[in-house]
Amino acid sequence: MATKSRTLTDAIVEDHQEMYEYYDEYTRATGNVDAQARWANLLSWEIARHAIGEEIVVYPLMEKHLGAKGQQLADQDRADHQVVKNQLYRLDSLAPGSTEHQGLLKDIMTHLHKHNDSEEQEDLPLLEPTIGVDGSSMAATNFTRTKKFAPTRAHPSAPNKPPFETLAALMAAPMDKLKDLFTKFPTEKMQEEAKH
């Protein structure tokens, strides 16, 4: 019996769900500044990598296969990402656990929910049939692979379209990964407890 290959939609939706789970853990940790900082760092890390993956892999596919409508959708999605990148950059300067930090992260998630819903309900259902099953599977693989070398922090002034985005990402990623060495993330125990 053949197994169903992972589609681009599967990969994108899985990432969206992870973002929501990390935010839920952040809110559950209210009163524990260390835990909130760890979950906020993981959430920011995931959002940054996800955005670059979409901008390098997904949006060019939309532009190529959906014509003017794809260009319009990709432009709107990039604009949505820019808002979030600016907010994440600002969030990085705020103290985790503070009212301002909590409020800004809530605003980021509200914006992301609308953006993610639009991708899941409009963009991807239009794109998937045009790239076919094999194209979708390949795009999912490329999206996941791209996230591995993507910057892990928001860079609001970086280009958001290939090929310049790809070059900027390759240049920023090593510095981000160095900073990650000194950043607190949820421990394995915290992540395991969150699953239960």
PDB file of C-alpha atoms in Angstrom:
ATOM      1  CA  MET A   1       0.000   0.000   0.000  1.00  0.00           C
ATOM      2  CA  ALA A   2       1.500   3.339  -1.056  1.00  0.00           C
ATOM      3  CA  THR A   3       1.786   6.062   1.555  1.00  0.00           C
ATOM      4  CA  LYS A   4       0.455   9.495   0.806  1.00  0.00           C
ATOM      5  CA  SER A   5       3.281  11.960   0.282  1.00  0.00           C
ATOM      6  CA  ARG A   6       3.398  15.133   2.341  1.00  0.00           C
ATOM      7  CA  THR A   7       1.920  18.090   0.469  1.00  0.00           C
ATOM      8  CA  LEU A   8       2.936  21.713   0.601  1.00  0.00           C
ATOM      9  CA  THR A   9      -0.323  22.449   2.400  1.00  0.00           C
ATOM     10  CA  ASP A  10       0.533  19.791   5.006  1.00  0.00           C
ATOM     11  CA  ALA A  11       3.923  21.405   5.645  1.00  0.00           C
ATOM     12  CA  ILE A  12       2.525  24.933   5.901  1.00  0.00           C
ATOM     13  CA  VAL A  13      -0.415  23.961   8.127  1.00  0.00           C
ATOM     14  CA  GLU A  14       1.893  21.965  10.403  1.00  0.00           C
ATOM     15  CA  ASP A  15       4.046  25.067  10.891  1.00  0.00           C
ATOM     16  CA  HIS A  16       1.005  27.244  11.552  1.00  0.00           C
ATOM     17  CA  GLN A  17      -0.168  24.787  14.216  1.00  0.00           C
ATOM     18  CA  GLU A  18       3.267  24.812  15.866  1.00  0.00           C
ATOM     19  CA  MET A  19       3.117  28.605  16.097  1.00  0.00           C
ATOM     20  CA  TYR A  20      -0.282  28.425  17.802  1.00  0.00           C
ATOM     21  CA  GLU A  21       0.961  25.740  20.213  1.00  0.00           C
ATOM     22  CA  TYR A  22       4.038  27.775  21.156  1.00  0.00           C
ATOM     23  CA  TYR A  23       1.878  30.839  21.785  1.00  0.00           C
ATOM     24  CA  ASP A  24      -0.520  28.783  23.914  1.00  0.00           C
ATOM     25  CA  GLU A  25       2.439  27.610  26.002  1.00  0.00           C
ATOM     26  CA  TYR A  26       3.625  31.215  26.311  1.00  0.00           C
ATOM     27  CA  THR A  27       0.231  32.291  27.655  1.00  0.00           C
ATOM     28  CA  ARG A  28       0.005  29.273  29.986  1.00  0.00           C
ATOM     29  CA  ALA A  29       3.364  30.326  31.442  1.00  0.00           C
ATOM     30  CA  THR A  30       2.018  33.712  32.592  1.00  0.00           C
ATOM     31  CA  GLY A  31       3.715  34.551  35.867  1.00  0.00           C
ATOM     32  CA  ASN A  32       6.839  32.549  34.978  1.00  0.00           C
ATOM     33  CA  VAL A  33       9.051  35.044  33.147  1.00  0.00           C
ATOM     34  CA  ASP A  34      11.767  32.504  32.329  1.00  0.00           C
ATOM     35  CA  ALA A  35       9.277  30.087  30.741  1.00  0.00           C
ATOM     36  CA  GLN A  36       7.546  32.896  28.865  1.00  0.00           C
ATOM     37  CA  ALA A  37      10.892  34.093  27.496  1.00  0.00           C
ATOM     38  CA  ARG A  38      11.751  30.575  26.338  1.00  0.00           C
ATOM     39  CA  TRP A  39       8.414  30.049  24.572  1.00  0.00           C
ATOM     40  CA  ALA A  40       8.501  33.546  23.032  1.00  0.00           C
ATOM     41  CA  ASN A  41      12.018  32.850  21.718  1.00  0.00           C
ATOM     42  CA  LEU A  42      10.910  29.548  20.185  1.00  0.00           C
ATOM     43  CA  LEU A  43       7.839  31.188  18.649  1.00  0.00           C
ATOM     44  CA  SER A  44       9.893  34.042  17.160  1.00  0.00           C
ATOM     45  CA  TRP A  45      12.453  31.527  15.874  1.00  0.00           C
ATOM     46  CA  GLU A  46       9.736  29.477  14.160  1.00  0.00           C
ATOM     47  CA  ILE A  47       7.954  32.499  12.667  1.00  0.00           C
ATOM     48  CA  ALA A  48      11.201  33.877  11.201  1.00  0.00           C
ATOM     49  CA  ARG A  49      12.160  30.553   9.606  1.00  0.00           C
ATOM     50  CA  HIS A  50       8.615  29.936   8.346  1.00  0.00           C
ATOM     51  CA  ALA A  51       8.376  33.373   6.718  1.00  0.00           C
ATOM     52  CA  ILE A  52      11.663  32.937   4.856  1.00  0.00           C
ATOM     53  CA  GLY A  53      10.603  29.454   3.714  1.00  0.00           C
ATOM     54  CA  GLU A  54       7.385  30.835   2.276  1.00  0.00           C
ATOM     55  CA  GLU A  55       9.071  33.822   0.667  1.00  0.00           C
ATOM     56  CA  ILE A  56      11.755  31.714  -1.018  1.00  0.00           C
ATOM     57  CA  VAL A  57       9.669  28.657  -1.976  1.00  0.00           C
ATOM     58  CA  VAL A  58       5.908  29.275  -1.878  1.00  0.00           C
ATOM     59  CA  TYR A  59       5.413  32.821  -3.147  1.00  0.00           C
ATOM     60  CA  PRO A  60       7.529  32.364  -6.290  1.00  0.00           C
ATOM     61  CA  LEU A  61       5.396  29.285  -7.083  1.00  0.00           C
ATOM     62  CA  MET A  62       2.246  31.361  -6.679  1.00  0.00           C
ATOM     63  CA  GLU A  63       3.633  34.035  -8.985  1.00  0.00           C
ATOM     64  CA  LYS A  64       4.702  31.451 -11.566  1.00  0.00           C
ATOM     65  CA  HIS A  65       1.571  29.304 -11.604  1.00  0.00           C
ATOM     66  CA  LEU A  66      -1.266  31.681 -10.709  1.00  0.00           C
ATOM     67  CA  GLY A  67      -0.449  34.655 -12.927  1.00  0.00           C
ATOM     68  CA  ALA A  68      -1.706  38.082 -11.873  1.00  0.00           C
ATOM     69  CA  LYS A  69      -3.756  36.597  -9.030  1.00  0.00           C
ATOM     70  CA  GLY A  70      -0.662  34.805  -7.716  1.00  0.00           C
ATOM     71  CA  GLN A  71       1.341  38.030  -7.878  1.00  0.00           C
ATOM     72  CA  GLN A  72      -1.398  39.848  -5.962  1.00  0.00           C
ATOM     73  CA  LEU A  73      -1.618  37.141  -3.293  1.00  0.00           C
ATOM     74  CA  ALA A  74       2.181  36.900  -2.934  1.00  0.00           C
ATOM     75  CA  ASP A  75       2.498  40.688  -2.622  1.00  0.00           C
ATOM     76  CA  GLN A  76      -0.173  40.735   0.104  1.00  0.00           C
ATOM     77  CA  ASP A  77       1.479  37.834   1.925  1.00  0.00           C
ATOM     78  CA  ARG A  78       4.869  39.570   1.793  1.00  0.00           C
ATOM     79  CA  ALA A  79       3.263  42.742   3.175  1.00  0.00           C
ATOM     80  CA  ASP A  80       1.737  40.676   6.003  1.00  0.00           C
ATOM     81  CA  HIS A  81       5.150  39.160   6.721  1.00  0.00           C
ATOM     82  CA  GLN A  82       6.743  42.605   6.793  1.00  0.00           C
ATOM     83  CA  VAL A  83       4.297  43.740   9.485  1.00  0.00           C
ATOM     84  CA  VAL A  84       5.149  40.679  11.581  1.00  0.00           C
ATOM     85  CA  LYS A  85       8.917  41.063  11.014  1.00  0.00           C
ATOM     86  CA  ASN A  86       8.733  44.664  12.219  1.00  0.00           C
ATOM     87  CA  GLN A  87       6.744  43.579  15.273  1.00  0.00           C
ATOM     88  CA  LEU A  88       9.129  40.694  16.064  1.00  0.00           C
ATOM     89  CA  TYR A  89      12.090  43.029  15.797  1.00  0.00           C
ATOM     90  CA  ARG A  90      10.406  45.345  18.305  1.00  0.00           C
ATOM     91  CA  LEU A  91       9.408  42.403  20.531  1.00  0.00           C
ATOM     92  CA  ASP A  92      13.076  41.442  20.846  1.00  0.00           C
ATOM     93  CA  SER A  93      13.715  44.692  22.736  1.00  0.00           C
ATOM     94  CA  LEU A  94      10.910  44.180  25.269  1.00  0.00           C
ATOM     95  CA  ALA A  95      11.132  42.345  28.571  1.00  0.00           C
ATOM     96  CA  PRO A  96       9.361  38.975  28.476  1.00  0.00           C
ATOM     97  CA  GLY A  97       6.514  38.849  30.950  1.00  0.00           C
ATOM     98  CA  SER A  98       5.904  42.595  30.722  1.00  0.00           C
ATOM     99  CA  THR A  99       2.481  43.895  29.765  1.00  0.00           C
ATOM    100  CA  GLU A 100       3.946  45.478  26.618  1.00  0.00           C
ATOM    101  CA  HIS A 101       5.625  42.197  25.572  1.00  0.00           C
ATOM    102  CA  GLN A 102       2.432  40.203  26.144  1.00  0.00           C
ATOM    103  CA  GLY A 103       0.330  42.763  24.255  1.00  0.00           C
ATOM    104  CA  LEU A 104       2.652  42.915  21.258  1.00  0.00           C
ATOM    105  CA  LEU A 105       2.911  39.125  21.052  1.00  0.00           C
ATOM    106  CA  LYS A 106      -0.884  38.912  21.173  1.00  0.00           C
ATOM    107  CA  ASP A 107      -1.077  41.456  18.315  1.00  0.00           C
ATOM    108  CA  ILE A 108       1.456  39.420  16.323  1.00  0.00           C
ATOM    109  CA  MET A 109      -0.590  36.257  16.763  1.00  0.00           C
ATOM    110  CA  THR A 110      -3.842  38.017  15.835  1.00  0.00           C
ATOM    111  CA  HIS A 111      -2.201  39.243  12.625  1.00  0.00           C
ATOM    112  CA  LEU A 112      -0.712  35.798  11.940  1.00  0.00           C
ATOM    113  CA  HIS A 113      -4.041  34.022  12.444  1.00  0.00           C
ATOM    114  CA  LYS A 114      -5.640  36.155   9.721  1.00  0.00           C
ATOM    115  CA  HIS A 115      -2.638  35.728   7.439  1.00  0.00           C
ATOM    116  CA  ASN A 116      -2.393  31.967   8.033  1.00  0.00           C
ATOM    117  CA  ASP A 117      -6.133  31.480   7.497  1.00  0.00           C
ATOM    118  CA  SER A 118      -5.857  33.334   4.186  1.00  0.00           C
ATOM    119  CA  GLU A 119      -3.008  31.090   3.071  1.00  0.00           C
ATOM    120  CA  GLU A 120      -4.813  27.916   4.106  1.00  0.00           C
ATOM    121  CA  GLN A 121      -8.210  28.895   2.699  1.00  0.00           C
ATOM    122  CA  GLU A 122      -7.271  30.860  -0.427  1.00  0.00           C
ATOM    123  CA  ASP A 123      -3.615  30.709  -1.501  1.00  0.00           C
ATOM    124  CA  LEU A 124      -2.849  27.013  -1.105  1.00  0.00           C
ATOM    125  CA  PRO A 125      -6.164  25.690  -2.498  1.00  0.00           C
ATOM    126  CA  LEU A 126      -5.511  27.772  -5.634  1.00  0.00           C
ATOM    127  CA  LEU A 127      -1.852  26.720  -5.891  1.00  0.00           C
ATOM    128  CA  GLU A 128      -2.007  22.982  -5.158  1.00  0.00           C
ATOM    129  CA  PRO A 129      -3.919  21.918  -8.310  1.00  0.00           C
ATOM    130  CA  THR A 130      -1.584  23.922 -10.552  1.00  0.00           C
ATOM    131  CA  ILE A 131       1.590  22.235  -9.266  1.00  0.00           C
ATOM    132  CA  GLY A 132       0.162  18.713  -8.973  1.00  0.00           C
ATOM    133  CA  VAL A 133       0.878  16.000  -6.423  1.00  0.00           C
ATOM    134  CA  ASP A 134       4.572  15.610  -7.287  1.00  0.00           C
ATOM    135  CA  GLY A 135       5.115  19.371  -7.434  1.00  0.00           C
ATOM    136  CA  SER A 136       3.407  19.799  -4.076  1.00  0.00           C
ATOM    137  CA  SER A 137       5.527  17.086  -2.487  1.00  0.00           C
ATOM    138  CA  MET A 138       8.697  18.624  -3.921  1.00  0.00           C
ATOM    139  CA  ALA A 139       7.652  22.088  -2.738  1.00  0.00           C
ATOM    140  CA  ALA A 140       7.013  20.693   0.779  1.00  0.00           C
ATOM    141  CA  THR A 141      10.502  19.186   0.799  1.00  0.00           C
ATOM    142  CA  ASN A 142      12.053  22.430  -0.458  1.00  0.00           C
ATOM    143  CA  PHE A 143      10.115  24.476   2.106  1.00  0.00           C
ATOM    144  CA  THR A 144      11.307  22.256   4.963  1.00  0.00           C
ATOM    145  CA  ARG A 145      14.881  22.239   3.676  1.00  0.00           C
ATOM    146  CA  THR A 146      14.914  26.023   3.237  1.00  0.00           C
ATOM    147  CA  LYS A 147      13.918  26.507   6.867  1.00  0.00           C
ATOM    148  CA  LYS A 148      17.106  24.689   7.912  1.00  0.00           C
ATOM    149  CA  PHE A 149      19.380  27.385   6.487  1.00  0.00           C
ATOM    150  CA  ALA A 150      17.046  30.342   7.031  1.00  0.00           C
ATOM    151  CA  PRO A 151      17.736  33.150   9.478  1.00  0.00           C
ATOM    152  CA  THR A 152      16.190  32.489  12.880  1.00  0.00           C
ATOM    153  CA  ARG A 153      15.424  36.113  13.708  1.00  0.00           C
ATOM    154  CA  ALA A 154      13.378  38.854  12.087  1.00  0.00           C
ATOM    155  CA  HIS A 155      15.291  41.082   9.687  1.00  0.00           C
ATOM    156  CA  PRO A 156      12.729  43.728   8.666  1.00  0.00           C
ATOM    157  CA  SER A 157      15.127  45.607   6.388  1.00  0.00           C
ATOM    158  CA  ALA A 158      16.219  42.513   4.422  1.00  0.00           C
ATOM    159  CA  PRO A 159      14.826  41.925   0.914  1.00  0.00           C
ATOM    160  CA  ASN A 160      11.751  39.678   0.769  1.00  0.00           C
ATOM    161  CA  LYS A 161      11.989  38.380  -2.792  1.00  0.00           C
ATOM    162  CA  PRO A 162      14.467  35.943  -4.339  1.00  0.00           C
ATOM    163  CA  PRO A 163      17.248  36.076  -5.422  1.00  0.00           C
ATOM    164  CA  PHE A 164      18.282  38.900  -3.072  1.00  0.00           C
ATOM    165  CA  GLU A 165      16.352  37.431  -0.145  1.00  0.00           C
ATOM    166  CA  THR A 166      18.173  34.140  -0.602  1.00  0.00           C
ATOM    167  CA  LEU A 167      21.542  35.898  -0.495  1.00  0.00           C
ATOM    168  CA  ALA A 168      20.535  38.011   2.517  1.00  0.00           C
ATOM    169  CA  ALA A 169      19.281  34.873   4.302  1.00  0.00           C
ATOM    170  CA  LEU A 170      22.540  33.043   3.683  1.00  0.00           C
ATOM    171  CA  MET A 171      24.453  36.004   5.097  1.00  0.00           C
ATOM    172  CA  ALA A 172      22.217  36.531   8.162  1.00  0.00           C
ATOM    173  CA  ALA A 173      21.725  32.897   9.171  1.00  0.00           C
ATOM    174  CA  PRO A 174      25.222  32.267  10.624  1.00  0.00           C
ATOM    175  CA  MET A 175      24.985  35.330  12.889  1.00  0.00           C
ATOM    176  CA  ASP A 176      21.472  34.346  13.974  1.00  0.00           C
ATOM    177  CA  LYS A 177      22.592  30.821  14.744  1.00  0.00           C
ATOM    178  CA  LEU A 178      25.468  32.205  16.825  1.00  0.00           C
ATOM    179  CA  LYS A 179      22.999  34.341  18.792  1.00  0.00           C
ATOM    180  CA  ASP A 180      20.814  31.244  19.220  1.00  0.00           C
ATOM    181  CA  LEU A 181      23.642  29.617  21.185  1.00  0.00           C
ATOM    182  CA  PHE A 182      23.079  32.243  23.883  1.00  0.00           C
ATOM    183  CA  THR A 183      19.271  32.271  23.703  1.00  0.00           C
ATOM    184  CA  LYS A 184      17.069  30.314  26.082  1.00  0.00           C
ATOM    185  CA  PHE A 185      14.548  27.979  24.478  1.00  0.00           C
ATOM    186  CA  PRO A 186      12.086  25.612  26.149  1.00  0.00           C
ATOM    187  CA  THR A 187      13.871  22.609  27.590  1.00  0.00           C
ATOM    188  CA  GLU A 188      13.093  19.128  26.295  1.00  0.00           C
ATOM    189  CA  LYS A 189      11.151  18.526  29.505  1.00  0.00           C
ATOM    190  CA  MET A 190       9.068  21.679  28.943  1.00  0.00           C
ATOM    191  CA  GLN A 191       8.334  20.645  25.363  1.00  0.00           C
ATOM    192  CA  GLU A 192       7.401  17.121  26.426  1.00  0.00           C
ATOM    193  CA  GLU A 193       5.082  18.437  29.165  1.00  0.00           C
ATOM    194  CA  ALA A 194       3.433  20.736  26.628  1.00  0.00           C
ATOM    195  CA  LYS A 195       2.438  17.719  24.532  1.00  0.00           C
ATOM    196  CA  HIS A 196       0.460  16.243  27.438  1.00  0.00           C
TER     197      HIS A 196
END
